[in-house]
Tab-separated table of C-alpha atoms and ligand atoms in Angstrom:
chain	number	residue	atom	x	y	z
A	1	MET	CA	-27.914	-59.181	-45.988
A	2	SER	CA	-29.062	-62.285	-44.245
A	3	VAL	CA	-28.814	-63.816	-40.844
A	4	GLU	CA	-26.204	-66.293	-40.134
A	5	VAL	CA	-26.108	-68.623	-36.895
A	6	HIS	CA	-22.829	-70.198	-36.246
A	7	SER	CA	-23.108	-73.165	-33.754
A	8	LEU	CA	-20.196	-74.431	-31.486
A	9	GLY	CA	-20.468	-77.300	-28.967
A	10	CYS	CA	-23.280	-79.601	-28.333
A	11	ARG	CA	-26.098	-81.237	-30.133
A	12	LEU	CA	-28.187	-79.017	-27.749
A	13	ASN	CA	-26.815	-75.925	-29.240
A	14	ILE	CA	-27.188	-77.393	-32.801
A	15	SER	CA	-30.972	-77.872	-32.150
A	16	GLU	CA	-31.080	-74.235	-30.643
A	17	SER	CA	-29.384	-73.029	-33.836
A	18	GLU	CA	-31.727	-74.422	-35.939
A	19	ASP	CA	-34.591	-72.964	-33.816
A	20	MET	CA	-33.019	-69.477	-33.906
A	21	ARG	CA	-32.269	-69.638	-37.627
A	22	ALA	CA	-36.239	-70.306	-37.991
A	23	LEU	CA	-36.947	-67.420	-35.308
A	24	LEU	CA	-34.702	-64.874	-36.848
A	25	ARG	CA	-35.205	-65.686	-40.687
A	26	GLU	CA	-36.597	-62.250	-41.106
A	27	ALA	CA	-34.092	-60.301	-39.311
A	28	ASP	CA	-31.525	-58.311	-41.529
A	29	ASP	CA	-27.541	-58.281	-41.469
A	30	LEU	CA	-27.180	-60.295	-38.310
A	31	VAL	CA	-24.597	-62.750	-37.283
A	32	VAL	CA	-25.170	-64.948	-34.090
A	33	ILE	CA	-22.440	-66.799	-32.216
A	34	ASN	CA	-24.116	-69.633	-30.360
A	35	SER	CA	-21.087	-70.273	-28.145
A	36	CYS	CA	-19.656	-73.085	-26.016
A	37	ALA	CA	-17.740	-72.829	-22.768
A	38	VAL	CA	-17.394	-76.602	-21.725
A	39	THR	CA	-13.437	-76.420	-21.975
A	40	ALA	CA	-11.018	-73.492	-22.406
A	41	GLU	CA	-10.372	-74.912	-25.912
A	42	ALA	CA	-14.216	-74.236	-26.759
A	43	VAL	CA	-14.099	-70.728	-25.457
A	44	ARG	CA	-10.806	-70.077	-27.680
A	45	GLN	CA	-12.970	-71.519	-30.414
A	46	THR	CA	-15.883	-68.910	-29.678
A	47	ARG	CA	-13.531	-66.106	-29.914
A	48	GLN	CA	-12.190	-67.336	-33.031
A	49	ALA	CA	-15.630	-67.643	-34.511
A	50	ILE	CA	-16.456	-63.951	-33.588
A	51	ARG	CA	-13.215	-62.706	-35.251
A	52	ARG	CA	-14.037	-64.448	-38.462
A	53	ALA	CA	-17.197	-63.476	-38.566
A	54	ARG	CA	-16.419	-59.956	-38.230
A	55	ARG	CA	-13.899	-60.088	-41.147
A	56	ALA	CA	-16.510	-61.749	-43.135
A	57	ARG	CA	-19.149	-59.505	-42.316
A	58	PRO	CA	-17.860	-56.125	-41.495
A	59	GLU	CA	-20.901	-54.355	-41.431
A	60	ALA	CA	-23.223	-57.009	-39.658
A	61	ARG	CA	-24.415	-56.935	-36.168
A	62	ILE	CA	-22.537	-59.524	-34.214
A	63	VAL	CA	-24.295	-60.899	-31.307
A	64	VAL	CA	-23.264	-63.561	-28.918
A	65	THR	CA	-25.270	-66.262	-27.098
A	66	GLY	CA	-24.754	-69.893	-25.592
A	67	CYS	CA	-22.663	-70.897	-22.611
A	68	ALA	CA	-19.689	-68.691	-23.145
A	69	ALA	CA	-22.050	-65.533	-23.148
A	70	GLU	CA	-22.733	-66.423	-19.605
A	71	ILE	CA	-19.462	-67.879	-18.248
A	72	GLU	CA	-17.079	-65.198	-19.853
A	73	ARG	CA	-19.749	-62.297	-20.298
A	74	ASP	CA	-17.524	-59.542	-19.534
A	75	ALA	CA	-14.715	-60.894	-21.610
A	76	LEU	CA	-16.736	-61.002	-24.633
A	77	ALA	CA	-18.372	-57.978	-24.048
A	78	ALA	CA	-14.868	-56.271	-24.119
A	79	MET	CA	-14.362	-57.669	-27.409
A	80	PRO	CA	-14.480	-54.841	-29.948
A	81	GLU	CA	-16.092	-57.275	-32.688
A	82	VAL	CA	-18.874	-57.675	-30.287
A	83	ASP	CA	-22.035	-55.605	-30.520
A	84	GLY	CA	-24.192	-57.594	-28.224
A	85	LEU	CA	-24.771	-60.450	-26.090
A	86	VAL	CA	-28.107	-62.350	-25.464
A	87	ALA	CA	-28.469	-64.552	-22.161
A	88	ASN	CA	-28.393	-68.135	-22.960
A	89	GLY	CA	-31.874	-68.583	-21.350
A	90	SER	CA	-33.545	-65.991	-23.694
A	91	LYS	CA	-31.971	-67.067	-26.867
A	92	LEU	CA	-35.293	-68.432	-28.275
A	93	ASP	CA	-37.455	-65.506	-26.903
A	94	PRO	CA	-38.053	-63.567	-29.876
A	95	ARG	CA	-38.243	-60.337	-27.715
A	96	ALA	CA	-34.511	-60.759	-26.528
A	97	TRP	CA	-33.847	-59.869	-30.520
A	98	ASN	CA	-36.103	-57.283	-31.099
A	99	ALA	CA	-36.685	-59.301	-34.266
A	100	PRO	CA	-40.086	-59.615	-36.296
A	101	LEU	CA	-41.926	-62.538	-35.106
A	102	PRO	CA	-42.047	-65.101	-37.951
A	103	ALA	CA	-45.638	-65.657	-39.256
A	104	ALA	CA	-45.835	-69.315	-38.328
A	105	ARG	CA	-43.517	-71.898	-36.679
A	106	GLU	CA	-42.269	-74.233	-39.268
A	107	ARG	CA	-38.886	-75.767	-40.350
A	108	LYS	CA	-37.159	-75.588	-43.660
A	109	ALA	CA	-37.820	-78.602	-45.587
A	110	GLY	CA	-34.770	-80.942	-46.508
A	111	TYR	CA	-33.597	-81.975	-43.318
A	112	THR	CA	-33.654	-85.868	-42.861
A	113	ARG	CA	-32.743	-85.610	-39.197
A	114	GLY	CA	-34.271	-83.400	-36.596
A	115	PHE	CA	-32.707	-82.269	-33.376
A	116	VAL	CA	-35.557	-81.619	-30.679
A	117	GLN	CA	-34.496	-80.141	-27.499
A	118	VAL	CA	-36.738	-81.671	-24.682
A	119	GLN	CA	-34.727	-80.663	-21.456
A	120	ASN	CA	-32.213	-77.665	-20.515
A	121	GLY	CA	-30.069	-76.826	-17.765
A	122	CYS	CA	-28.661	-79.222	-15.073
A	123	ASP	CA	-29.252	-79.625	-11.402
A	124	HIS	CA	-26.118	-81.605	-10.893
A	125	ALA	CA	-22.494	-80.287	-9.483
A	126	CYS	CA	-19.815	-82.362	-11.227
A	127	THR	CA	-16.683	-80.712	-10.090
A	128	PHE	CA	-15.109	-79.707	-13.342
A	129	CYS	CA	-18.242	-78.552	-15.041
A	130	VAL	CA	-19.497	-74.873	-15.716
A	131	ILE	CA	-22.655	-75.975	-17.710
A	132	PRO	CA	-25.224	-75.430	-14.704
A	133	ARG	CA	-24.012	-72.021	-14.381
A	134	GLY	CA	-24.227	-71.503	-18.272
A	135	ARG	CA	-27.543	-73.144	-18.680
A	136	GLY	CA	-29.148	-72.747	-15.221
A	137	ALA	CA	-31.311	-75.300	-13.337
A	138	SER	CA	-32.830	-78.360	-15.022
A	139	ARG	CA	-36.078	-77.780	-16.754
A	140	SER	CA	-38.372	-79.784	-19.113
A	141	ARG	CA	-40.336	-78.979	-21.955
A	142	SER	CA	-43.968	-80.211	-21.388
A	143	LEU	CA	-45.077	-83.289	-23.407
A	144	ILE	CA	-47.543	-81.166	-25.438
A	145	GLU	CA	-44.686	-78.813	-26.607
A	146	ALA	CA	-42.160	-81.730	-27.322
A	147	LEU	CA	-44.781	-83.406	-29.384
A	148	GLU	CA	-45.977	-80.120	-31.124
A	149	ASP	CA	-41.964	-79.646	-31.962
A	150	ILE	CA	-41.560	-82.916	-33.310
A	151	ALA	CA	-44.819	-82.639	-35.520
A	152	VAL	CA	-43.476	-79.663	-37.194
A	153	HIS	CA	-40.240	-81.811	-37.922
A	154	VAL	CA	-42.113	-84.685	-39.239
A	155	ALA	CA	-44.154	-82.183	-41.525
A	156	ALA	CA	-40.826	-80.670	-42.891
A	157	GLY	CA	-40.057	-84.345	-43.736
A	158	VAL	CA	-37.725	-85.364	-41.071
A	159	ARG	CA	-37.065	-89.196	-40.621
A	160	GLU	CA	-35.198	-89.149	-37.434
A	161	VAL	CA	-35.692	-87.416	-34.437
A	162	VAL	CA	-32.756	-87.033	-31.920
A	163	LEU	CA	-33.923	-86.055	-28.620
A	164	THR	CA	-31.337	-83.432	-26.885
A	165	GLY	CA	-31.064	-81.820	-23.393
A	166	VAL	CA	-27.990	-81.187	-21.456
A	167	ASP	CA	-29.155	-83.667	-18.754
A	168	LEU	CA	-31.717	-85.472	-20.968
A	169	THR	CA	-32.420	-88.431	-18.378
A	170	SER	CA	-33.684	-86.064	-15.967
A	171	TRP	CA	-36.892	-85.078	-18.375
A	172	GLY	CA	-39.812	-84.873	-16.345
A	173	GLN	CA	-38.397	-84.467	-12.846
A	174	ASP	CA	-39.818	-81.085	-12.738
A	175	LEU	CA	-43.135	-81.950	-14.274
A	176	PRO	CA	-46.634	-82.944	-12.686
A	177	GLY	CA	-46.447	-86.545	-11.869
A	178	THR	CA	-42.613	-86.584	-12.411
A	179	PRO	CA	-42.844	-88.543	-15.734
A	180	ARG	CA	-39.472	-90.223	-16.891
A	181	LEU	CA	-37.624	-90.063	-20.388
A	182	GLY	CA	-39.240	-93.415	-21.217
A	183	ASP	CA	-42.746	-92.126	-20.956
A	184	LEU	CA	-41.908	-89.119	-23.350
A	185	CYS	CA	-40.091	-91.752	-25.798
A	186	THR	CA	-43.397	-93.873	-25.520
A	187	ALA	CA	-45.845	-91.210	-26.161
A	188	ILE	CA	-43.712	-90.187	-28.997
A	189	LEU	CA	-43.762	-93.494	-30.830
A	190	ASP	CA	-47.267	-93.669	-30.287
A	191	ARG	CA	-47.893	-90.146	-31.608
A	192	PHE	CA	-46.081	-90.681	-34.706
A	193	PRO	CA	-46.327	-94.313	-35.875
A	194	ASP	CA	-44.756	-93.362	-38.957
A	195	LEU	CA	-41.485	-91.943	-37.729
A	196	PRO	CA	-39.184	-94.635	-38.416
A	197	ARG	CA	-36.266	-93.649	-36.120
A	198	LEU	CA	-35.987	-92.179	-32.431
A	199	ARG	CA	-32.428	-91.609	-31.353
A	200	LEU	CA	-31.405	-90.481	-27.832
A	201	SER	CA	-28.174	-88.089	-27.706
A	202	SER	CA	-26.090	-88.226	-24.566
A	203	ILE	CA	-27.364	-89.794	-21.624
A	204	ASP	CA	-26.613	-90.435	-18.012
A	205	GLY	CA	-26.431	-94.189	-17.452
A	206	ALA	CA	-27.074	-93.466	-13.769
A	207	GLU	CA	-30.695	-92.008	-14.831
A	208	VAL	CA	-31.909	-94.476	-17.149
A	209	ASP	CA	-35.345	-95.546	-16.134
A	210	PRO	CA	-36.966	-98.982	-16.238
A	211	ARG	CA	-39.236	-98.217	-19.459
A	212	LEU	CA	-36.421	-96.591	-21.264
A	213	PHE	CA	-34.005	-99.400	-20.731
A	214	ASP	CA	-36.964	-101.649	-21.958
A	215	LEU	CA	-37.416	-99.420	-25.175
A	216	ILE	CA	-33.320	-99.403	-25.916
A	217	ALA	CA	-33.400	-103.083	-25.576
A	218	HIS	CA	-36.485	-104.203	-27.579
A	219	GLU	CA	-38.243	-101.121	-29.801
A	220	PRO	CA	-37.273	-101.365	-33.224
A	221	ARG	CA	-37.949	-97.715	-33.948
A	222	VAL	CA	-35.499	-96.607	-30.870
A	223	MET	CA	-32.036	-96.727	-32.200
A	224	PRO	CA	-29.490	-99.349	-31.189
A	225	HIS	CA	-27.122	-96.771	-29.806
A	226	VAL	CA	-26.409	-95.183	-26.685
A	227	HIS	CA	-24.029	-92.313	-25.903
A	228	LEU	CA	-22.909	-92.284	-22.293
A	229	SER	CA	-21.889	-89.116	-20.318
A	230	LEU	CA	-19.591	-91.645	-18.930
A	231	GLN	CA	-16.640	-88.956	-18.092
A	232	HIS	CA	-13.922	-92.056	-16.846
A	233	GLY	CA	-13.426	-95.571	-16.242
A	234	ASP	CA	-11.981	-95.169	-12.628
A	235	ASP	CA	-13.847	-95.145	-9.441
A	236	LEU	CA	-11.943	-92.825	-7.609
A	237	ILE	CA	-11.706	-90.234	-10.147
A	238	LEU	CA	-15.457	-90.657	-11.049
A	239	LYS	CA	-15.990	-89.754	-7.046
A	240	ARG	CA	-13.884	-86.864	-7.232
A	241	MET	CA	-15.750	-85.778	-10.534
A	242	LYS	CA	-19.020	-86.203	-8.342
A	243	ARG	CA	-20.658	-88.463	-10.955
A	244	ARG	CA	-23.415	-90.730	-10.012
A	245	HIS	CA	-22.227	-94.063	-11.202
A	246	SER	CA	-19.473	-96.467	-10.687
A	247	ARG	CA	-17.283	-98.156	-13.458
A	248	ALA	CA	-19.196	-101.411	-12.617
A	249	ASP	CA	-22.409	-99.545	-13.222
A	250	ALA	CA	-21.888	-98.687	-16.645
A	251	LEU	CA	-20.473	-102.027	-17.572
A	252	ALA	CA	-23.834	-103.512	-16.042
A	253	LEU	CA	-26.017	-101.205	-18.020
A	254	VAL	CA	-24.307	-101.876	-21.394
A	255	ASP	CA	-24.205	-105.761	-20.488
A	256	GLY	CA	-27.816	-105.778	-19.611
A	257	LEU	CA	-28.797	-103.922	-22.917
A	258	ARG	CA	-26.318	-106.058	-25.121
A	259	ALA	CA	-28.094	-109.317	-23.587
A	260	ARG	CA	-31.450	-108.094	-25.041
A	261	ARG	CA	-30.166	-106.428	-28.113
A	262	PRO	CA	-26.934	-107.976	-29.374
A	263	GLY	CA	-26.145	-105.277	-31.939
A	264	LEU	CA	-26.343	-102.410	-29.458
A	265	VAL	CA	-23.561	-99.823	-30.032
A	266	VAL	CA	-21.982	-97.648	-27.322
A	267	GLY	CA	-20.605	-94.041	-27.702
A	268	ALA	CA	-19.043	-92.182	-24.644
A	269	ASP	CA	-17.933	-88.704	-23.421
A	270	LEU	CA	-14.347	-89.126	-21.972
A	271	MET	CA	-12.151	-86.987	-20.161
A	272	ALA	CA	-8.175	-87.242	-20.003
A	273	GLY	CA	-6.092	-85.456	-17.223
A	274	PHE	CA	-8.526	-84.947	-14.515
A	275	PRO	CA	-6.761	-83.548	-11.629
A	276	THR	CA	-4.868	-86.364	-9.303
A	277	GLU	CA	-5.490	-88.598	-12.207
A	278	ASP	CA	-2.255	-91.095	-11.803
A	279	GLU	CA	-1.272	-93.732	-14.596
A	280	ALA	CA	-3.215	-96.406	-13.073
A	281	ALA	CA	-6.513	-94.411	-13.098
A	282	HIS	CA	-5.637	-93.464	-16.837
A	283	ALA	CA	-4.880	-97.232	-17.527
A	284	ALA	CA	-8.753	-97.866	-16.042
A	285	ASN	CA	-9.825	-95.110	-18.411
A	286	LEU	CA	-8.188	-96.617	-21.187
A	287	SER	CA	-9.441	-100.164	-20.417
A	288	ILE	CA	-13.199	-99.253	-20.320
A	289	ILE	CA	-13.030	-98.319	-24.053
A	290	ALA	CA	-12.307	-101.811	-24.916
A	291	GLU	CA	-14.540	-103.305	-21.996
A	292	LEU	CA	-17.838	-101.283	-23.329
A	293	GLY	CA	-16.851	-101.164	-26.875
A	294	VAL	CA	-16.737	-97.579	-27.333
A	295	VAL	CA	-16.912	-96.888	-30.864
A	296	HIS	CA	-18.273	-93.238	-31.072
A	297	GLY	CA	-16.122	-91.326	-28.659
A	298	HIS	CA	-15.678	-87.737	-27.620
A	299	VAL	CA	-12.506	-87.255	-25.859
A	300	PHE	CA	-12.014	-84.113	-23.707
A	301	PRO	CA	-8.514	-82.936	-22.534
A	302	TYR	CA	-9.249	-81.655	-18.983
A	303	SER	CA	-9.026	-77.998	-18.863
A	304	ALA	CA	-9.768	-75.881	-15.692
A	305	ARG	CA	-12.921	-73.858	-15.649
A	306	PRO	CA	-13.315	-70.765	-13.657
A	307	ASP	CA	-14.617	-71.346	-10.137
A	308	THR	CA	-15.099	-75.279	-10.042
A	309	PRO	CA	-13.954	-77.584	-7.394
A	310	ALA	CA	-11.808	-79.314	-9.724
A	311	ALA	CA	-9.967	-76.135	-10.603
A	312	ARG	CA	-8.620	-76.209	-6.982
A	313	MET	CA	-7.421	-79.908	-7.065
A	314	PRO	CA	-3.895	-80.714	-7.793
A	315	ALA	CA	-3.369	-80.640	-11.692
A	316	VAL	CA	-1.949	-82.930	-14.153
A	317	ASP	CA	0.960	-81.541	-16.214
A	318	PRO	CA	-0.410	-80.179	-19.630
A	319	ALA	CA	1.922	-82.629	-21.560
A	320	THR	CA	0.502	-85.408	-19.816
A	321	ILE	CA	-3.055	-84.654	-20.481
A	322	ARG	CA	-2.460	-84.250	-24.069
A	323	ARG	CA	-0.507	-87.546	-24.109
A	324	ARG	CA	-3.314	-89.043	-22.287
A	325	ALA	CA	-6.117	-87.846	-24.766
A	326	ARG	CA	-4.270	-88.869	-27.613
A	327	GLU	CA	-3.901	-92.530	-26.146
A	328	LEU	CA	-7.862	-92.533	-25.571
A	329	ARG	CA	-8.486	-91.330	-28.959
A	330	ASP	CA	-6.352	-93.957	-30.268
A	331	ALA	CA	-8.156	-96.685	-28.376
A	332	VAL	CA	-11.360	-95.357	-29.536
A	333	SER	CA	-10.124	-95.536	-33.301
A	334	LYS	CA	-8.908	-98.943	-32.808
A	335	GLU	CA	-12.415	-100.059	-31.324
A	336	ARG	CA	-14.068	-98.225	-34.318
A	337	ALA	CA	-12.104	-99.885	-37.003
A	338	ARG	CA	-12.735	-103.233	-35.633
A	339	TRP	CA	-16.375	-102.589	-35.400
A	340	LEU	CA	-16.610	-100.928	-38.846
A	341	ALA	CA	-14.903	-104.022	-40.133
A	342	ALA	CA	-17.415	-106.318	-38.378
A	343	GLN	CA	-20.026	-104.297	-40.308
A	344	VAL	CA	-18.661	-105.578	-43.911
A	345	GLY	CA	-21.229	-108.314	-45.280
A	346	GLN	CA	-23.877	-107.213	-43.020
A	347	PRO	CA	-27.206	-105.778	-44.040
A	348	LEU	CA	-27.903	-102.423	-42.480
A	349	TRP	CA	-30.896	-100.127	-42.686
A	350	VAL	CA	-29.566	-96.662	-43.587
A	351	LEU	CA	-31.430	-93.064	-43.663
A	352	ALA	CA	-30.149	-91.361	-46.587
A	353	GLU	CA	-28.826	-87.885	-46.138
A	354	LYS	CA	-27.883	-84.908	-48.302
A	355	ASP	CA	-24.057	-85.716	-48.648
A	356	GLY	CA	-24.204	-88.722	-50.495
A	357	THR	CA	-23.791	-90.671	-47.148
A	358	GLY	CA	-26.394	-91.832	-44.686
A	359	HIS	CA	-26.433	-93.382	-40.949
A	360	ALA	CA	-26.986	-96.533	-40.268
A	361	GLU	CA	-29.269	-97.380	-37.159
A	362	ASN	CA	-25.930	-98.083	-34.926
A	363	PHE	CA	-24.717	-94.472	-36.375
A	364	ALA	CA	-22.224	-96.061	-38.583
A	365	ARG	CA	-21.611	-94.051	-41.774
A	366	VAL	CA	-22.281	-95.569	-44.803
A	367	ARG	CA	-21.838	-94.027	-48.533
A	368	LEU	CA	-24.836	-94.176	-50.917
A	369	PRO	CA	-25.620	-95.642	-54.404
A	370	GLN	CA	-25.674	-92.429	-56.894
A	371	GLY	CA	-29.006	-91.039	-57.086
A	372	THR	CA	-30.239	-92.043	-53.771
A	373	VAL	CA	-33.114	-89.792	-52.552
A	374	PRO	CA	-32.183	-87.965	-49.147
A	375	GLY	CA	-34.707	-89.290	-46.478
A	376	THR	CA	-35.181	-92.814	-48.057
A	377	VAL	CA	-34.478	-95.391	-45.393
A	378	LEU	CA	-32.904	-98.356	-47.437
A	379	CYS	CA	-31.124	-101.854	-46.647
A	380	LEU	CA	-27.572	-101.745	-47.787
A	381	THR	CA	-24.956	-104.478	-47.360
A	382	PRO	CA	-21.446	-102.931	-47.237
A	383	ALA	CA	-18.531	-104.541	-49.136
A	384	HIS	CA	-15.574	-102.430	-47.849
A	385	VAL	CA	-14.617	-99.813	-45.243
A	386	ILE	CA	-12.816	-96.523	-46.894
A	387	GLU	CA	-11.359	-94.173	-44.486
A	388	GLY	CA	-14.296	-94.841	-41.851
A	389	ILE	CA	-17.123	-94.814	-44.110
A	390	LEU	CA	-18.658	-98.116	-45.274
A	391	GLU	CA	-19.065	-98.775	-48.835
A	392	ALA	CA	-21.986	-100.514	-50.324
B	401	LIG	S1	-24.616	-83.702	-15.364
B	401	LIG	FE1	-22.474	-82.952	-14.808
B	401	LIG	S2	-21.174	-82.659	-16.405
B	401	LIG	FE2	-23.454	-82.794	-17.280
B	401	LIG	S3	-23.957	-80.781	-17.124
B	401	LIG	FE3	-24.709	-81.299	-15.281
B	401	LIG	S4	-22.768	-80.721	-14.020
B	401	LIG	FE4	-22.114	-80.819	-16.160
């Protein structure tokens, strides 16, 4: 029986799960759960995935890795369904799996988009977050390693590279000469002149370097889409979260980029119900969605994480957290509906994917004409919006 790798949580986990599938493809009867611990809900889903895997594969070896394997180690190890844990920092090390080393480093063909991890861990200490404990200190892959990984993706037919990391914009700070993310992106675009699309996963607006700003603002091959790890729209809450930006900083960044690239689209991570959040702070959180034009939103209901400073602050009651999360999601959906409607009649360059849809440069989803070959980049002019998908 083959190997299965189930991925929970962030894009970094998705990219690492792809790496583990390539790494473990010659292993036997193995199920890997690449877990997440960013919220209590994520840990609940991890447990669910473990139980589901055991039901589906009663004979297989079930091994858990990922952030929950660090943060909830003892609790997961105590589950009867679990045969083993692999440390998050070792999951890409073949020795951690006693697995036969695959012959050559290659990728399964057929992917049109490739997630490339260039940074891991985090040196910040946001008061609600356990990720630094789950993933360790910030560390960058060298420029050479990153370019080699991208070369493998491009050789496998990938047309869009998505750079991922826990704190992506801190890439390079631990490397000789402390290059910045803008330098890495420039090197990638120079080394792969035929790569049509480079996309950034979540970034910290406070850490955007001047060269990166210029690339996002002017470079056609860098997608006009920034996903901000914003977390909140109220300054006092941002301070209590120990974030490094203010509301005004986020607005100034986006205004500055849009002044140079009008079609730029914003996504954001937003948290509902952070301890001490009152209705006024929630209103500020709601209003920043329209002010920034957030159309790709990840809304997280706050949940206390073990041994974090925020867990010791006066909590908001669960029903209020749920209501506020719903209101944030509704606000994003309204913004998104308005944005999608505005795309109708506009020519969009779309990367065709395998499921009959594709993504435009601004990450709008577009249904493809019958028979479109995955990996093709084509210009489509949507005529309608049906269930959140643009129809050409
Ligand atoms: S920047 Fe903050 S929220 Fe993000 S991983 Fe680091 S500590 Fe967590």
